Amino acid sequence: MKLIEVKNLCRHFEIEGVITKALNGVDFTINKGEFVAIMGPSGSGKSTLLHILGFLDRHTGGEFIFDGRKSNEFNDLELAQLRNKAVGFVFQSFNLLAKSNVLENVKLPLMYSDIPEEKWDEIAKKCIDDVGLSHRTNYKITRLSGGEKQRVAIARALVNNPKIIFADEPTGNLDSKSGQKVMEVLEDLNKNKNHTIILITHETETASHAERIIRLKDGKLIKDEKVSKRRTSKDFIK
């Protein structure tokens, strides 16, 4: 079932009369339950595309259809609700509250939900367990490794049970071993818990965990292909 459709999608910026075409006629579909990587060099448009798909920005041409509804039909309140409930974000820089512990960070999005407060701890602890960090639940963020911080960020992205998770260069600040663990968590969320994941990366090895790779260059989609040999956690077992 289709979750995302983009048709001739464009995002043009005008600064002092000069037009920059960050996205210029992009077309693709992402189904529910897919794991898709978006790749491209700096300036290719992948960050702009992420911002549009995550309801952080609006396109200037074409169509973006989310779960059967055109994005330009959503008002500001509906967009805010979508950002909180329908999508989860995982960023390269973690964006965690350093003075708070793991549990407090993970349940933060629930404060803006309609879920009763007495259920927050239970929901957050389940998400912490899903990323393998139950033994760190009450640890301050400053006591965690980089890889553990990113897994906390993933748990926080999961806490409102979003329809889609956007992972923007999630291994960019990590060593190879920590990055591997983060990708194993995302792999498990997709394969065993059926979460739709869109991964933004410039690393071919990281992208190979996905089912599909969409490649951008100069604001255009130049290739959309299935991964012939999908990398999995088993590839790392010695």
Coordinates of C-alpha atoms in Angstrom, one line a residue:
M1 CA 0.0 0.0 0.0
K2 CA 1.3 3.4 -1.0
L3 CA 2.5 5.7 1.9
I4 CA 4.3 8.4 -0.1
E5 CA 3.9 9.5 -3.7
V6 CA 5.8 12.4 -5.2
K7 CA 5.0 13.5 -8.7
N8 CA 7.2 16.0 -10.6
L9 CA 8.2 17.4 -7.2
C10 CA 10.0 20.7 -7.2
R11 CA 11.5 23.0 -4.6
H12 CA 12.9 26.2 -6.0
F13 CA 14.5 29.0 -3.8
E14 CA 14.7 32.6 -4.9
I15 CA 17.4 34.8 -3.4
E16 CA 17.9 38.3 -4.7
G17 CA 16.3 37.4 -8.0
V18 CA 18.4 34.2 -8.5
I19 CA 16.5 30.9 -8.6
T20 CA 18.1 27.8 -7.3
K21 CA 16.4 24.5 -8.2
A22 CA 17.1 22.3 -5.2
L23 CA 14.6 19.7 -6.5
N24 CA 13.5 19.7 -10.1
G25 CA 10.9 17.2 -11.2
V26 CA 11.3 14.2 -8.9
D27 CA 9.0 11.1 -9.1
F28 CA 8.8 8.0 -6.9
T29 CA 6.5 6.0 -4.6
I30 CA 7.3 4.5 -1.3
N31 CA 5.0 1.7 0.1
K32 CA 4.2 1.1 3.7
G33 CA 6.8 -1.2 5.3
E34 CA 9.6 -0.4 2.9
F35 CA 13.2 0.5 3.8
V36 CA 14.5 3.1 1.3
A37 CA 17.8 4.9 1.2
I38 CA 18.2 8.3 -0.5
M39 CA 21.7 9.0 -1.7
G40 CA 23.5 11.8 -3.4
P41 CA 26.5 14.2 -3.2
S42 CA 26.3 17.4 -1.3
G43 CA 23.9 19.8 -3.1
S44 CA 22.0 16.9 -4.7
G45 CA 18.7 17.8 -3.0
K46 CA 18.4 15.0 -0.5
S47 CA 18.2 17.2 2.6
T48 CA 15.6 19.4 0.8
L49 CA 13.6 16.2 0.0
L50 CA 13.8 15.0 3.6
H51 CA 12.4 18.3 4.8
I52 CA 9.5 18.2 2.4
L53 CA 8.7 14.5 3.2
G54 CA 9.0 15.2 6.9
F55 CA 6.6 18.2 6.7
L56 CA 9.4 20.6 7.7
D57 CA 9.1 22.5 4.4
R58 CA 6.7 22.8 1.5
H59 CA 7.3 22.1 -2.1
T60 CA 6.9 24.8 -4.8
G61 CA 5.8 22.5 -7.6
G62 CA 4.4 19.1 -8.4
E63 CA 2.6 16.9 -5.8
F64 CA 3.5 15.2 -2.5
I65 CA 0.8 12.8 -1.4
F66 CA 1.1 11.3 2.1
D67 CA -1.1 8.3 3.0
G68 CA -3.6 9.2 0.2
R69 CA -3.9 12.9 0.9
K70 CA -2.1 15.8 -0.9
S71 CA 0.2 17.6 1.5
N72 CA -1.0 21.1 0.4
E73 CA -4.4 20.2 1.8
F74 CA -3.0 20.1 5.4
N75 CA -3.4 23.2 7.5
D76 CA -0.7 24.3 10.0
L77 CA -2.3 22.5 12.9
E78 CA -2.6 19.3 10.9
L79 CA 1.1 19.6 9.9
A80 CA 2.2 20.0 13.5
Q81 CA 0.2 16.9 14.4
L82 CA 1.8 15.0 11.6
R83 CA 5.3 16.0 12.6
N84 CA 4.5 14.8 16.2
K85 CA 2.5 11.6 15.5
A86 CA 3.0 10.4 11.9
V87 CA 6.8 10.8 11.5
G88 CA 9.8 10.2 13.6
F89 CA 13.2 11.8 13.1
V90 CA 16.7 10.5 13.8
F91 CA 19.4 13.1 13.2
Q92 CA 23.2 12.7 12.9
S93 CA 23.7 15.0 15.9
F94 CA 21.3 13.1 18.2
N95 CA 19.5 16.2 19.5
L96 CA 19.1 14.8 23.0
L97 CA 18.8 16.7 26.3
A98 CA 22.2 16.2 28.0
K99 CA 21.0 16.9 31.5
S100 CA 18.1 14.4 31.3
N101 CA 18.3 10.7 31.5
V102 CA 17.4 8.1 28.8
L103 CA 13.8 7.7 29.9
E104 CA 13.1 11.4 30.1
N105 CA 14.5 12.0 26.6
V106 CA 12.5 9.2 25.1
K107 CA 9.2 10.2 26.5
L108 CA 9.6 13.8 25.6
P109 CA 7.4 13.7 22.5
L110 CA 4.6 12.2 24.5
M111 CA 4.1 15.5 26.3
Y112 CA 2.7 16.9 23.0
S113 CA 0.4 13.9 22.4
D114 CA -3.1 13.0 23.7
I115 CA -1.8 9.9 25.5
P116 CA -2.5 10.0 29.2
E117 CA 0.6 10.8 31.3
E118 CA 0.3 7.7 33.4
K119 CA 1.1 5.6 30.3
W120 CA 4.2 7.6 29.3
D121 CA 6.7 5.6 31.2
E122 CA 5.4 2.2 30.0
I123 CA 5.4 3.3 26.4
A124 CA 8.9 4.9 26.6
K125 CA 10.4 1.8 28.3
K126 CA 9.0 -0.4 25.6
C127 CA 10.8 1.7 23.0
I128 CA 14.0 1.7 25.0
D129 CA 13.8 -2.1 25.1
D130 CA 13.2 -2.2 21.3
V131 CA 16.6 -0.6 20.8
G132 CA 18.4 -2.8 23.3
L133 CA 19.0 -0.2 26.0
S134 CA 16.8 -1.3 29.0
H135 CA 20.0 -1.5 31.1
R136 CA 20.6 2.3 30.4
T137 CA 17.0 3.5 31.2
N138 CA 18.0 5.8 34.1
Y139 CA 21.5 6.8 32.8
K140 CA 22.2 10.5 32.1
I141 CA 22.8 11.1 28.4
T142 CA 26.4 12.3 29.2
R143 CA 27.2 8.8 30.4
L144 CA 26.4 7.1 27.0
S145 CA 28.6 6.3 24.0
G146 CA 27.8 7.9 20.7
G147 CA 26.2 4.7 19.4
E148 CA 24.0 4.5 22.5
K149 CA 22.9 8.1 22.1
Q150 CA 21.8 7.4 18.6
R151 CA 19.8 4.4 19.8
V152 CA 18.1 6.6 22.4
A153 CA 17.3 9.0 19.5
I154 CA 15.7 6.1 17.6
A155 CA 13.7 5.1 20.7
R156 CA 12.4 8.7 21.0
A157 CA 11.5 8.6 17.3
L158 CA 9.4 5.5 17.9
V159 CA 7.5 6.6 21.0
N160 CA 4.5 8.0 19.2
N161 CA 4.3 4.9 16.9
P162 CA 4.9 6.9 13.7
K163 CA 3.9 5.8 10.2
I164 CA 7.4 6.5 9.0
I165 CA 10.9 7.0 10.4
F166 CA 13.4 9.4 8.8
A167 CA 17.0 8.7 9.6
D168 CA 19.3 11.5 8.4
E169 CA 22.9 10.3 8.3
P170 CA 22.4 8.3 11.5
T171 CA 25.9 6.8 11.5
G172 CA 27.7 9.9 10.4
N173 CA 29.1 10.7 13.8
L174 CA 29.8 7.1 14.8
D175 CA 32.7 4.7 14.5
S176 CA 32.1 1.6 12.4
K177 CA 31.2 -0.7 15.3
S178 CA 28.7 1.7 16.7
G179 CA 27.3 2.5 13.3
Q180 CA 26.8 -1.2 12.6
K181 CA 24.7 -1.5 15.8
V182 CA 22.5 1.4 14.9
M183 CA 21.9 -0.1 11.5
E184 CA 21.0 -3.4 13.1
V185 CA 18.4 -1.6 15.2
L186 CA 16.9 0.0 12.1
E187 CA 17.0 -3.3 10.2
D188 CA 15.1 -5.0 13.1
L189 CA 12.5 -2.2 13.2
N190 CA 11.8 -2.7 9.5
K191 CA 12.0 -6.4 9.2
N192 CA 10.4 -7.6 12.5
K193 CA 8.2 -4.6 13.5
N194 CA 7.2 -3.4 10.0
H195 CA 8.3 0.2 10.3
T196 CA 8.7 2.2 7.2
I197 CA 12.2 3.8 7.1
I198 CA 13.7 6.4 4.9
L199 CA 17.5 6.6 5.3
I200 CA 19.4 9.7 4.1
T201 CA 23.1 8.8 3.7
H202 CA 26.2 9.4 1.5
E203 CA 27.7 6.0 2.6
T204 CA 27.2 3.2 0.1
E205 CA 27.8 0.5 2.8
T206 CA 25.1 2.1 5.1
A207 CA 22.7 2.4 2.1
S208 CA 23.1 -1.3 1.3
H209 CA 21.0 -2.2 4.4
A210 CA 18.0 -0.8 2.6
E211 CA 15.7 -2.6 0.1
R212 CA 15.9 0.3 -2.5
I213 CA 18.3 3.1 -3.2
I214 CA 17.1 6.4 -4.7
R215 CA 19.9 8.4 -6.1
L216 CA 19.7 12.2 -6.6
K217 CA 22.0 14.5 -8.5
D218 CA 21.5 18.3 -9.1
G219 CA 18.0 18.1 -7.9
K220 CA 16.9 15.2 -10.2
L221 CA 16.3 11.5 -9.6
I222 CA 18.9 9.7 -11.6
K223 CA 18.4 6.1 -10.4
D224 CA 15.8 4.2 -8.4
E225 CA 16.9 0.6 -7.9
K226 CA 16.5 -2.5 -5.8
V227 CA 19.5 -3.5 -3.7
S228 CA 20.7 -6.7 -5.3
K229 CA 22.5 -8.0 -2.2
R230 CA 21.0 -6.4 0.9
R231 CA 23.4 -6.1 3.7
T232 CA 22.2 -7.5 7.1
S233 CA 23.6 -7.9 10.6
K234 CA 24.6 -11.5 9.6
D235 CA 27.2 -10.1 7.3
F236 CA 29.1 -8.8 10.3
I237 CA 29.2 -12.1 12.2
K238 CA 32.7 -13.6 12.2

